[in-house]
Amino acid sequence: MGKSSRVNALLVEILLAILFFALAATVILRCFSAAYEQASRADARDQALAGAQNVAAALCASVDPEQALRELGFSEEGGWALEGDGWRLTVSLDAQAAPAGTMQTAEIAATAGDAALFTLPVARYLPGEAAQ
């Protein structure tokens, strides 16, 4: 009888150790999974930011912003949009004419899924005939 109870106690102890390690493995796996998802979101945000900066520079350097967007691969359907790996850039253009010149403005918005990442305003002034 004494030998049987010692064997049972040993089995219970081994079972508790296995359960503890299984719980620890589950917690560690969830931590790594959360870290991977966060790194993926940060990578998408960084790529979108680099793309938005390139678009802003192209818009500032171009006299015709619509042509610049076409050259960068934006599609006109439903507004100016460019899809990336896990992100989307949308550009809204506006121009305000005055006798002294034209103020061209744009807003570049980046989204990842349904979440808005950032917006980047861009403005360029083109002097008119009266300013020269």
XYZ file of N, CA, C and O in Angstrom:
528
model
N 0.814 -1.187 0.000
C 0.000 0.000 0.000
C 0.860 1.254 0.000
O 0.536 2.204 -0.685
N 1.957 1.288 0.741
C 2.838 2.435 0.799
C 3.493 2.699 -0.529
O 3.693 3.837 -0.930
N 3.854 1.599 -1.226
C 4.505 1.761 -2.511
C 3.534 2.319 -3.548
O 3.903 3.157 -4.374
N 2.300 1.921 -3.510
C 1.287 2.378 -4.463
C 0.981 3.867 -4.270
O 0.807 4.594 -5.236
N 0.922 4.333 -3.032
C 0.639 5.746 -2.786
C 1.811 6.618 -3.211
O 1.618 7.740 -3.667
N 3.051 6.098 -3.089
C 4.207 6.866 -3.545
C 4.206 6.999 -5.073
O 4.545 8.036 -5.608
N 3.802 5.923 -5.760
C 3.736 5.961 -7.211
C 2.643 6.947 -7.649
O 2.841 7.734 -8.576
N 1.518 6.925 -6.968
C 0.433 7.853 -7.298
C 0.857 9.304 -7.049
O 0.543 10.200 -7.842
N 1.561 9.547 -5.954
C 2.036 10.897 -5.655
C 3.038 11.358 -6.710
O 3.021 12.529 -7.140
N 3.897 10.453 -7.164
C 4.859 10.786 -8.204
C 4.144 11.120 -9.514
O 4.487 12.083 -10.201
N 3.126 10.354 -9.874
C 2.369 10.617 -11.096
C 1.630 11.964 -11.023
O 1.576 12.698 -12.009
N 1.065 12.272 -9.868
C 0.380 13.555 -9.692
C 1.388 14.703 -9.813
O 1.116 15.727 -10.446
N 2.565 14.525 -9.225
C 3.596 15.553 -9.301
C 4.060 15.756 -10.750
O 4.215 16.898 -11.208
N 4.252 14.684 -11.486
C 4.646 14.786 -12.895
C 3.541 15.450 -13.704
O 3.801 16.299 -14.562
N 2.298 15.100 -13.429
C 1.163 15.703 -14.131
C 1.099 17.201 -13.865
O 0.863 17.996 -14.789
N 1.318 17.630 -12.630
C 1.313 19.060 -12.308
C 2.459 19.789 -13.010
O 2.276 20.915 -13.501
N 3.623 19.145 -13.096
C 4.752 19.767 -13.791
C 4.436 19.915 -15.282
O 4.744 20.960 -15.891
N 3.820 18.913 -15.891
C 3.448 18.988 -17.308
C 2.419 20.093 -17.528
O 2.519 20.873 -18.483
N 1.445 20.208 -16.650
C 0.443 21.272 -16.772
C 1.073 22.656 -16.621
O 0.716 23.592 -17.351
N 2.012 22.781 -15.686
C 2.694 24.058 -15.508
C 3.458 24.449 -16.765
O 3.385 25.597 -17.228
N 4.215 23.524 -17.340
C 4.988 23.832 -18.547
C 4.076 24.092 -19.751
O 4.389 24.918 -20.609
N 2.941 23.410 -19.828
C 1.997 23.672 -20.910
C 1.417 25.084 -20.781
O 1.275 25.805 -21.787
N 1.083 25.483 -19.552
C 0.585 26.838 -19.319
C 1.653 27.875 -19.656
O 1.366 28.889 -20.308
N 2.889 27.634 -19.257
C 3.976 28.564 -19.553
C 4.202 28.662 -21.068
O 4.419 29.753 -21.604
N 4.138 27.531 -21.757
C 4.314 27.549 -23.214
C 3.192 28.333 -23.895
O 3.437 29.065 -24.859
N 1.976 28.218 -23.392
C 0.846 28.958 -23.949
C 1.036 30.462 -23.775
O 0.802 31.240 -24.707
N 1.463 30.874 -22.604
C 1.684 32.299 -22.337
C 2.806 32.837 -23.232
O 2.685 33.913 -23.825
N 3.894 32.097 -23.357
C 5.016 32.538 -24.195
C 4.592 32.607 -25.655
O 4.942 33.550 -26.371
N 3.822 31.648 -26.118
C 3.344 31.649 -27.498
C 2.458 32.866 -27.772
O 2.573 33.499 -28.823
N 1.599 33.223 -26.827
C 0.748 34.406 -26.998
C 1.587 35.682 -27.039
O 1.293 36.605 -27.795
N 2.639 35.746 -26.226
C 3.519 36.922 -26.240
C 4.215 37.055 -27.591
O 4.289 38.152 -28.154
N 4.741 35.959 -28.122
C 5.406 36.017 -29.423
C 4.415 36.355 -30.536
O 4.752 37.076 -31.471
N 3.213 35.839 -30.449
C 2.195 36.137 -31.452
C 1.833 37.625 -31.428
O 1.722 38.259 -32.481
N 1.659 38.183 -30.254
C 1.349 39.610 -30.137
C 2.512 40.462 -30.648
O 2.293 41.480 -31.320
N 3.732 40.051 -30.364
C 4.898 40.794 -30.843
C 4.983 40.751 -32.369
O 5.323 41.754 -33.011
N 4.663 39.612 -32.958
C 4.688 39.485 -34.419
C 3.631 40.394 -35.056
O 3.908 41.074 -36.040
N 2.435 40.410 -34.497
C 1.377 41.275 -35.034
C 1.751 42.744 -34.915
O 1.522 43.536 -35.836
N 2.334 43.123 -33.795
C 2.739 44.507 -33.602
C 3.856 44.875 -34.579
O 3.857 45.983 -35.141
N 4.794 43.981 -34.811
C 5.866 44.247 -35.771
C 5.310 44.371 -37.184
O 5.770 45.212 -37.969
N 4.310 43.566 -37.531
C 3.693 43.651 -38.857
C 2.994 44.989 -39.048
O 3.095 45.606 -40.113
N 2.269 45.436 -38.019
C 1.600 46.735 -38.106
C 2.618 47.872 -38.223
O 2.428 48.816 -38.991
N 3.706 47.786 -37.463
C 4.729 48.827 -37.527
C 5.408 48.841 -38.893
O 5.709 49.916 -39.430
N 5.631 47.671 -39.474
C 6.240 47.599 -40.804
C 5.317 48.220 -41.850
O 5.769 48.980 -42.713
N 4.024 47.914 -41.764
C 3.060 48.505 -42.702
C 3.015 50.023 -42.536
O 2.972 50.765 -43.520
N 3.046 50.492 -41.294
C 3.022 51.933 -41.038
C 4.280 52.604 -41.600
O 4.213 53.665 -42.217
N 5.441 51.975 -41.419
C 6.687 52.547 -41.930
C 6.702 52.595 -43.453
O 7.146 53.578 -44.053
N 6.207 51.532 -44.094
C 6.145 51.521 -45.556
C 5.169 52.584 -46.069
O 5.447 53.261 -47.060
N 4.041 52.721 -45.388
C 3.061 53.739 -45.787
C 3.635 55.142 -45.607
O 3.418 56.020 -46.445
N 4.374 55.354 -44.538
C 4.966 56.669 -44.300
C 6.012 56.996 -45.365
O 6.045 58.112 -45.884
N 6.838 56.019 -45.714
C 7.833 56.257 -46.768
C 7.146 56.543 -48.102
O 7.561 57.449 -48.839
N 6.085 55.801 -48.405
C 5.333 56.053 -49.635
C 4.685 57.419 -49.632
O 4.679 58.129 -50.647
N 4.127 57.831 -48.496
C 3.479 59.142 -48.395
C 4.502 60.266 -48.561
O 4.213 61.287 -49.188
N 5.681 60.090 -48.018
C 6.719 61.106 -48.178
C 7.152 61.218 -49.646
O 7.379 62.319 -50.146
N 7.236 60.077 -50.330
C 7.575 60.107 -51.755
C 6.487 60.822 -52.559
O 6.783 61.593 -53.471
N 5.233 60.540 -52.219
C 4.118 61.195 -52.913
C 4.145 62.698 -52.648
O 3.958 63.506 -53.569
N 4.398 63.095 -51.405
C 4.446 64.519 -51.070
C 5.564 65.222 -51.838
O 5.368 66.330 -52.365
N 6.711 64.585 -51.944
C 7.818 65.190 -52.688
C 7.470 65.298 -54.170
O 7.781 66.310 -54.813
N 6.828 64.274 -54.725
C 6.440 64.317 -56.142
C 5.399 65.403 -56.391
O 5.447 66.090 -57.417
N 4.461 65.568 -55.469
C 3.436 66.602 -55.639
C 4.047 67.999 -55.546
O 3.619 68.910 -56.255
N 5.016 68.185 -54.677
C 5.662 69.500 -54.556
C 6.509 69.833 -55.774
O 6.661 70.993 -56.132
N 7.054 68.810 -56.429
C 7.931 69.040 -57.579
C 7.170 69.142 -58.891
O 7.739 69.578 -59.894
N 5.913 68.758 -58.915
C 5.170 68.695 -60.171
C 4.214 69.874 -60.315
O 3.588 70.309 -59.356
N 4.098 70.355 -61.544
C 3.120 71.405 -61.842
C 1.733 70.783 -61.977
O 0.732 71.387 -61.601
N 1.671 69.570 -62.510
C 0.401 68.848 -62.692
C 0.327 67.707 -61.675
O 0.904 66.640 -61.890
N -0.375 67.898 -60.549
C -0.401 66.857 -59.517
C -1.089 65.573 -59.967
O -0.690 64.481 -59.550
N -2.088 65.681 -60.828
C -2.778 64.472 -61.278
C -1.852 63.599 -62.120
O -1.851 62.375 -61.985
N -1.048 64.211 -62.967
C -0.096 63.450 -63.767
C 0.960 62.800 -62.860
O 1.373 61.664 -63.082
N 1.391 63.524 -61.837
C 2.375 62.968 -60.898
C 1.810 61.743 -60.182
O 2.514 60.743 -60.000
N 0.542 61.796 -59.798
C -0.081 60.656 -59.133
C -0.215 59.468 -60.083
O -0.014 58.317 -59.681
N -0.559 59.742 -61.323
C -0.638 58.651 -62.309
C 0.717 57.973 -62.473
O 0.809 56.756 -62.558
N 1.778 58.768 -62.551
C 3.124 58.215 -62.712
C 3.558 57.390 -61.508
O 4.362 56.475 -61.644
N 3.033 57.703 -60.334
C 3.372 56.950 -59.126
C 2.544 55.671 -58.970
O 2.760 54.910 -58.038
N 1.576 55.472 -59.863
C 0.783 54.248 -59.826
C -0.554 54.371 -59.131
O -1.203 53.359 -58.854
N -0.995 55.573 -58.842
C -2.297 55.778 -58.209
C -3.401 55.525 -59.225
O -3.251 55.818 -60.410
N -4.510 54.995 -58.746
C -5.673 54.799 -59.616
C -6.692 55.897 -59.326
O -6.851 56.333 -58.183
N -7.393 56.314 -60.372
C -8.365 57.399 -60.247
C -9.737 56.923 -59.809
O -10.567 57.733 -59.439
N -9.996 55.649 -59.885
C -11.330 55.120 -59.579
C -11.655 55.330 -58.111
O -10.967 54.818 -57.227
N -12.713 56.085 -57.860
C -13.132 56.337 -56.483
C -12.171 57.239 -55.726
O -12.032 57.111 -54.519
N -11.481 58.114 -56.404
C -10.483 58.965 -55.768
C -9.091 58.409 -56.032
O -8.933 57.307 -56.532
N -8.097 59.185 -55.716
C -6.717 58.766 -55.948
C -6.301 57.811 -54.842
O -6.224 58.197 -53.672
N -6.004 56.551 -55.191
C -5.667 55.544 -54.190
C -4.521 54.670 -54.684
O -4.400 54.398 -55.875
N -3.698 54.243 -53.748
C -2.588 53.338 -54.025
C -2.562 52.277 -52.936
O -2.540 52.602 -51.746
N -2.608 51.018 -53.349
C -2.589 49.894 -52.408
C -1.157 49.403 -52.217
O -0.404 49.284 -53.177
N -0.818 49.116 -50.989
C 0.479 48.536 -50.677
C 0.294 47.227 -49.937
O -0.797 46.675 -49.882
N 1.363 46.729 -49.355
C 1.333 45.475 -48.615
C 0.814 45.734 -47.197
O 1.573 46.006 -46.281
N -0.506 45.692 -47.047
C -1.105 45.921 -45.737
C -1.462 47.370 -45.464
O -1.844 47.708 -44.349
N -1.323 48.249 -46.442
C -1.649 49.659 -46.252
C -2.248 50.219 -47.529
O -2.167 49.632 -48.580
N -2.860 51.401 -47.390
C -3.505 52.075 -48.529
C -3.309 53.574 -48.358
O -3.527 54.126 -47.281
N -2.871 54.218 -49.440
C -2.737 55.675 -49.457
C -3.845 56.262 -50.313
O -4.104 55.770 -51.410
N -4.495 57.294 -49.820
C -5.486 58.034 -50.591
C -5.076 59.510 -50.592
O -4.604 60.024 -49.580
N -5.260 60.146 -51.740
C -4.873 61.550 -51.883
C -6.083 62.345 -52.335
O -6.778 61.960 -53.272
N -6.347 63.450 -51.647
C -7.391 64.385 -52.080
C -6.701 65.681 -52.493
O -5.883 66.220 -51.755
N -7.017 66.125 -53.695
C -6.391 67.315 -54.268
C -7.356 68.494 -54.236
O -8.566 68.327 -54.362
N -6.793 69.694 -54.098
C -7.587 70.911 -54.131
C -6.698 72.032 -54.666
O -5.479 72.027 -54.454
N -7.293 72.980 -55.358
C -6.562 74.146 -55.861
C -7.425 75.376 -55.660
O -8.619 75.375 -55.960
N -6.822 76.426 -55.124
C -7.515 77.687 -54.900
C -6.817 78.760 -55.725
O -5.666 79.111 -55.454
N -7.510 79.240 -56.735
C -6.932 80.239 -57.634
C -7.201 81.635 -57.117
O -8.266 81.921 -56.563
N -6.227 82.490 -57.294
C -6.332 83.906 -56.954
C -5.599 84.676 -58.056
O -4.846 84.088 -58.829
N -5.808 85.991 -58.137
C -5.104 86.759 -59.173
C -3.580 86.662 -59.052
O -2.867 86.718 -60.044
N -3.072 86.518 -57.857
C -1.625 86.472 -57.654
C -1.047 85.083 -57.901
O 0.162 84.932 -58.015
N -1.866 84.073 -57.952
C -1.351 82.730 -58.171
C -2.335 81.672 -57.712
O -3.486 81.954 -57.398
N -1.863 80.439 -57.648
C -2.711 79.310 -57.280
C -2.063 78.541 -56.125
O -0.868 78.233 -56.163
N -2.866 78.250 -55.116
C -2.408 77.425 -53.999
C -2.938 76.014 -54.221
O -4.151 75.791 -54.174
N -2.032 75.087 -54.510
C -2.402 73.690 -54.671
C -2.191 72.983 -53.334
O -1.106 73.059 -52.756
N -3.223 72.324 -52.854
C -3.111 71.583 -51.602
C -3.517 70.131 -51.837
O -4.290 69.824 -52.745
N -2.976 69.267 -51.015
C -3.315 67.851 -51.061
C -3.246 67.305 -49.648
O -2.519 67.827 -48.795
N -4.034 66.297 -49.415
C -3.968 65.593 -48.132
C -3.782 64.114 -48.428
O -4.594 63.512 -49.119
N -2.703 63.565 -47.909
C -2.385 62.156 -48.099
C -2.786 61.439 -46.821
O -2.295 61.767 -45.739
N -3.695 60.474 -46.947
C -4.162 59.705 -45.787
C -3.739 58.250 -45.959
O -3.876 57.677 -47.030
N -3.220 57.683 -44.889
C -2.795 56.282 -44.909
C -3.678 55.481 -43.963
O -3.964 55.914 -42.846
N -4.108 54.318 -44.433
C -4.910 53.417 -43.614
C -4.339 52.008 -43.703
O -3.715 51.643 -44.696
N -4.566 51.252 -42.663
C -4.219 49.828 -42.634
C -5.487 49.105 -42.198
O -5.877 49.169 -41.036
N -6.139 48.456 -43.153
C -7.432 47.854 -42.850
C -8.440 48.962 -42.623
O -8.628 49.845 -43.458
N -9.084 48.955 -41.461
C -10.052 49.993 -41.109
C -9.430 51.089 -40.243
O -10.082 52.085 -39.952
N -8.183 50.899 -39.833
C -7.541 51.845 -38.925
C -6.802 52.928 -39.706
O -6.050 52.642 -40.629
N -7.037 54.170 -39.324
C -6.320 55.296 -39.927
C -4.939 55.381 -39.284
O -4.814 55.380 -38.060
N -3.905 55.441 -40.114
C -2.540 55.519 -39.593
C -2.096 56.966 -39.387
O -1.647 57.342 -38.316
N -2.232 57.787 -40.439
C -1.835 59.188 -40.345
C -2.368 59.943 -41.558
O -2.825 59.341 -42.522
N -2.298 61.267 -41.479
C -2.577 62.127 -42.620
C -1.398 63.084 -42.775
O -0.803 63.515 -41.779
N -1.085 63.387 -44.015
C 0.043 64.259 -44.314
C -0.441 65.369 -45.252
O -0.787 65.107 -46.397
N -0.488 66.626 -44.777
C -0.903 67.726 -45.655
C 0.270 68.197 -46.515
O 1.420 68.209 -46.081
N -0.045 68.577 -47.760
C 0.964 69.065 -48.703
C 0.400 70.328 -49.347
O -0.780 70.372 -49.702
N 1.239 71.348 -49.501
C 0.804 72.586 -50.155
C 1.916 73.108 -51.055
O 3.106 72.969 -50.737
N 1.492 73.689 -52.161
C 2.437 74.296 -53.103
C 1.781 75.530 -53.701
O 0.639 75.482 -54.141
N 2.545 76.600 -53.738
C 2.047 77.848 -54.298
C 2.678 78.052 -55.678
O 3.898 77.999 -55.848
N 1.823 78.269 -56.673
C 2.282 78.574 -58.031
C 1.941 80.030 -58.314
O 0.775 80.406 -58.378
N 2.961 80.889 -58.464
C 2.691 82.306 -58.714
C 2.021 82.516 -60.059
O 2.291 81.799 -61.026
N 1.114 83.463 -60.083
C 0.397 83.787 -61.323
C 1.058 84.953 -62.049
O 2.168 85.390 -61.714
N 0.339 85.515 -62.989
C 0.839 86.615 -63.814
C 1.058 87.893 -62.982
O 1.995 88.625 -63.209
N 0.183 88.142 -62.000
C 0.250 89.379 -61.249
C 1.462 89.405 -60.317
O 1.982 90.466 -59.996
N 1.929 88.259 -59.886
C 3.037 88.214 -58.942
C 4.376 88.377 -59.644
O 5.371 88.658 -58.996
N 4.426 88.250 -60.952
C 5.714 88.289 -61.641
C 6.068 89.647 -62.099
O 5.718 90.594 -62.342
